[in-house]
Coordinates of C-alpha atoms in Angstrom, one line a residue:
X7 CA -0.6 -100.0 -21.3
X8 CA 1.5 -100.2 -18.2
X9 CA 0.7 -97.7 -15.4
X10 CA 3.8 -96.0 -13.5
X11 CA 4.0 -96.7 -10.6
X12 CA 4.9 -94.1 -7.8
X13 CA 8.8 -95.0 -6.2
X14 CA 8.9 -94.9 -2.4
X15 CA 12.2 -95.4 -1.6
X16 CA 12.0 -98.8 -0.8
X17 CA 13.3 -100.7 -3.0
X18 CA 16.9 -102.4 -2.7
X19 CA 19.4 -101.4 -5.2
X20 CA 21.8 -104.4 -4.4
X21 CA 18.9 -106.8 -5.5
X22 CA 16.2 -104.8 -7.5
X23 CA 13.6 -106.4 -4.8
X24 CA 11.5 -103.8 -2.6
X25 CA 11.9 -103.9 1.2
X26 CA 8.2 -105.2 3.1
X27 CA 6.3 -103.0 4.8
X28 CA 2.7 -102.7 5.7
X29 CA 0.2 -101.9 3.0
X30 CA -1.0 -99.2 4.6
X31 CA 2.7 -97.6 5.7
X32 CA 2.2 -94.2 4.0
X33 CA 5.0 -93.2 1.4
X34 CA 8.6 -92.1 3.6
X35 CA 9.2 -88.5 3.1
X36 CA 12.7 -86.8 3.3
X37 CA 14.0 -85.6 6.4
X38 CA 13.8 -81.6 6.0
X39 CA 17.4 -79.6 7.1
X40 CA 15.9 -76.9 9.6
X41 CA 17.1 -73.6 10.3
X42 CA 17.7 -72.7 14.5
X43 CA 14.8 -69.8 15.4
X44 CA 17.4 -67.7 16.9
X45 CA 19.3 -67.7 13.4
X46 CA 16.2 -66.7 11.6
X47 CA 15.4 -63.8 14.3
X48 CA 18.7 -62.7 13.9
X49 CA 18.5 -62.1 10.6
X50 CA 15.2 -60.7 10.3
X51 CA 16.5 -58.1 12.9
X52 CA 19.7 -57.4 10.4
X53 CA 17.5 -57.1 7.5
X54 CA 15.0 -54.6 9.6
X55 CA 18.0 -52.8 11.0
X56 CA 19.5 -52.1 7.7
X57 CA 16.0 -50.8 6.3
X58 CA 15.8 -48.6 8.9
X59 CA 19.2 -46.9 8.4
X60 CA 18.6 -46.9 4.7
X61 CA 14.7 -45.4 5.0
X62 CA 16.4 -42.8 7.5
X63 CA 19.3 -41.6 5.0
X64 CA 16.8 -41.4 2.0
X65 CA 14.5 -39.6 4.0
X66 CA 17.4 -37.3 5.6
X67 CA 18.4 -36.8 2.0
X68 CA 14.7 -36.1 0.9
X69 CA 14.8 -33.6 3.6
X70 CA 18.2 -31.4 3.0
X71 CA 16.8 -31.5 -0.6
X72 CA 13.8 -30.1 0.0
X73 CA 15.3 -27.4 2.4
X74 CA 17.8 -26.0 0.1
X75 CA 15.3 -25.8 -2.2
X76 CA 12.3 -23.6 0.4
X77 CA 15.6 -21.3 1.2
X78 CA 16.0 -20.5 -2.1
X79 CA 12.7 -20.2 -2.8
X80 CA 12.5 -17.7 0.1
X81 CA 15.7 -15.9 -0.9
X82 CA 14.7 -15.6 -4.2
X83 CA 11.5 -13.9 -2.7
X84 CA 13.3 -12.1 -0.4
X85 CA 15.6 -10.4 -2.6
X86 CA 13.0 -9.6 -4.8
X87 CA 10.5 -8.0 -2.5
X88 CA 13.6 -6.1 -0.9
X89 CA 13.7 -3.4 -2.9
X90 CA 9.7 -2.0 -2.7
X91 CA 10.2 -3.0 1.0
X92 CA 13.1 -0.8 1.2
X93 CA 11.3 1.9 -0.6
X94 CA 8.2 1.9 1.5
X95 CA 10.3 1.8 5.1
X96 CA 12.2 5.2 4.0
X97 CA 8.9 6.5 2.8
X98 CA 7.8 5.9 6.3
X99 CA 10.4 7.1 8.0
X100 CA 10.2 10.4 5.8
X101 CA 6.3 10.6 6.2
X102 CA 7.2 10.1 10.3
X103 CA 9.5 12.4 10.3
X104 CA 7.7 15.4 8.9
X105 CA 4.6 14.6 10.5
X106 CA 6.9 14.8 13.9
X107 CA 8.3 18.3 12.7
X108 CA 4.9 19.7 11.6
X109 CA 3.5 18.6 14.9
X110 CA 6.4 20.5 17.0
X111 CA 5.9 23.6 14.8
X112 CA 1.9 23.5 15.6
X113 CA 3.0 23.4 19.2
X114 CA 5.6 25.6 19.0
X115 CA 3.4 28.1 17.1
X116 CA 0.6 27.8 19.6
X117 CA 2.6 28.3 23.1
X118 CA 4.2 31.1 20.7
X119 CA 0.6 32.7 20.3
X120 CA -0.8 32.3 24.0
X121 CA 2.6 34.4 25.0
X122 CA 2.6 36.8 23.3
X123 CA -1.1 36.9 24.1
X124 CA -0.4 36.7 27.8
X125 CA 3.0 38.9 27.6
X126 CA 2.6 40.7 24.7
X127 CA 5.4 43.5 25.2
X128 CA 7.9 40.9 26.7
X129 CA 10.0 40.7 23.6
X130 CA 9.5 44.2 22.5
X131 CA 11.2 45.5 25.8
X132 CA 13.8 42.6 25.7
X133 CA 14.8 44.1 22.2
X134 CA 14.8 48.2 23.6
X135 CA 16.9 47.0 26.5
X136 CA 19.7 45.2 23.7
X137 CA 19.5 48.3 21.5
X138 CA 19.7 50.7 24.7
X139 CA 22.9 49.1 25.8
X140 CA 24.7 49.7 22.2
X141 CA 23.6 52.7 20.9
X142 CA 24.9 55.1 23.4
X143 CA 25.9 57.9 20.7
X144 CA 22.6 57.9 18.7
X145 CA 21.5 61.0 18.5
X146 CA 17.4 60.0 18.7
X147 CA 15.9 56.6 18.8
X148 CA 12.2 55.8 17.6
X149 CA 10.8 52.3 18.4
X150 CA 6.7 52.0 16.8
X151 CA 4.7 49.4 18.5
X152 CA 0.5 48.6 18.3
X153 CA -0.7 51.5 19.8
X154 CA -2.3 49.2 23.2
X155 CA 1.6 48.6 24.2
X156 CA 3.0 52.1 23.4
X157 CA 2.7 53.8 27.1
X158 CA 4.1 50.5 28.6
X159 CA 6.8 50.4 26.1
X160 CA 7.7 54.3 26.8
X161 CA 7.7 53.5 30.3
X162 CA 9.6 50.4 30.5
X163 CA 12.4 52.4 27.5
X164 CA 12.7 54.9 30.0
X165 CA 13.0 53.4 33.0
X166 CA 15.9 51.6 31.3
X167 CA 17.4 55.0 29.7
X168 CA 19.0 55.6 33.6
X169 CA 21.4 53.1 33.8
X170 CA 22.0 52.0 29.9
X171 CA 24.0 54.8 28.8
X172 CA 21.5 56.4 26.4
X173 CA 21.4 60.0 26.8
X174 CA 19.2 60.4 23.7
X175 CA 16.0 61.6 22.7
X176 CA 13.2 58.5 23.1
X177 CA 10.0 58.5 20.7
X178 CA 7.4 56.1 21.2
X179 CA 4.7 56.1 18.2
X180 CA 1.9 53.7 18.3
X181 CA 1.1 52.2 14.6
X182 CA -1.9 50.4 14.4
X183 CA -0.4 48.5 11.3
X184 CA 1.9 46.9 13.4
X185 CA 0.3 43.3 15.4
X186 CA 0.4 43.2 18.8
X187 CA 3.9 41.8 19.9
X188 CA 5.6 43.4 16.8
X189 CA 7.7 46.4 16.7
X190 CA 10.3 48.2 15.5
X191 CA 13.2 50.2 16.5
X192 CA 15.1 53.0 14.5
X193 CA 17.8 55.3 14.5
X194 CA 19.6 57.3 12.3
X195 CA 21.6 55.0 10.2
X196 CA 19.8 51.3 11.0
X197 CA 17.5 49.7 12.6
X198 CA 15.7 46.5 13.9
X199 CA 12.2 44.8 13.0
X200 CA 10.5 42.4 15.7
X201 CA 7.9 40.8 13.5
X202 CA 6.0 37.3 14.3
X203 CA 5.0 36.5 10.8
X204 CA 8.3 37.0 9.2
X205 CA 9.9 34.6 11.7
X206 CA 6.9 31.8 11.0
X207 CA 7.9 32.2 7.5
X208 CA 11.7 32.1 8.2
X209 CA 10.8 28.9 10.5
X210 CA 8.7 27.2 7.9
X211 CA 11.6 27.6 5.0
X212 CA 14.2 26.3 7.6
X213 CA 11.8 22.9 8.3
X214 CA 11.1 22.9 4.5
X215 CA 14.9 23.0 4.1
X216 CA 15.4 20.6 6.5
X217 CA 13.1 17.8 5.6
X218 CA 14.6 18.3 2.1
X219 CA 18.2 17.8 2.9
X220 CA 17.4 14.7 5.2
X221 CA 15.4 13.6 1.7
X222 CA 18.5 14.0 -0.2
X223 CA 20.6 12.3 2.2
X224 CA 18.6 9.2 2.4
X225 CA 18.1 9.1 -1.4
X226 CA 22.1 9.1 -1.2
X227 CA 22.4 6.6 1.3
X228 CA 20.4 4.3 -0.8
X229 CA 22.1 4.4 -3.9
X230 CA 19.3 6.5 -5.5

């Protein structure tokens, strides 16, 4: 059996005979068509460039994506969680705002006390000196005080008698019923009560009052 032998391009076509060369001339190779290195750089640039631009748009896309979705997420949350929050900021406002009342009625009440304490017939002889100066016809006028203020109060009622117009006749009873502070004034058709107690009481329902209107309104103003 014949073996093949390997053709290395040196035989002659025009004669079928094979051009001489040395035995040990290695086969001829074809010449290779190379590309210039500045070509190739060129285009390995390109093709990084537009890797680049196309990594950075998927990513920016990635990234809008991904934000839309956190801000709904958080508005979703939000508008949950706004209602309770709502709730609990006018429950703290309320709870402030009575705690700021109650705490200007304890002070209030307690420079009240030491006052009265310290001037205890001030207000009673502010209210004989008002009645004084309008009740110049009454025929008697009788004002009942605790029974430590009652020569004080007599005094001070007459002192003012002499230029108040009151030609009447003045009776001061001490009551030892009545606090010290309180008192009242009569005459024959009406009269006028100074008592500490009943104006804490008429305080108290005006606060009471108070923080429940401003309740009412903020229950309004909330769609409640």
């Amino acid at each position: 059996m014949a073996q093949l032998a390997r053709f290395t391009f040196d035989l002659n076509l025009e004669d079928g005979t094979r051009a001489a060369r040395p035995a040990n001339d290695p086969p001829q190779s074809l010449p290779m068509v190379g590309i210039p290195e500045d070509v190739v750089a060129q285009l390995v640039a390109a093709a990084r460039q537009e890797a680049y631009a196309e990594g950075m748009a998927a990513g920016q896309r990635n990234a809008a994506n991904t934000a839309t979705q956190t801000i709904a997420a958080a508005s979703g949350t939000l508008a949950t969680q706004a209602g309770p929050m709502a709730a609990a900021l006018d429950e703290a406002m309320a709870r402030h705002r009575s705690e700021a009342v109650e705490l200007a009625l304890g002070i209030g009440r307690k420079l009240a006390l030491h006052l009265v304490a310290r001037y205890p017939q001030a207000e009673l002889e502010a209210l004989v000196s008002e009645c004084l100066s309008s009740l110049g016809g009454v025929p008697h006028l009788v004002i009942r005080c605790h029974p430590d203020l009652a020569d004080a109060i007599r005094d001070n009622a007459t002192a003012q008698m002499a230029h108040s117009g009151f030609s009447g006749r003045l009776v001061v009873m001490g009551d030892p019923d009545i606090r010290l502070g309180d008192g009242r004034i009569e005459w024959v058709d009406g009269g006028v009560v100074r008592d500490i107690a009943q104006t804490a009481r008429e305080i108290d329902r005006q606060i009471t009052s108070y923080l429940s209107a401003h309740g009412r309104h903020d229950d309004e103003e909330n769609g409640a």
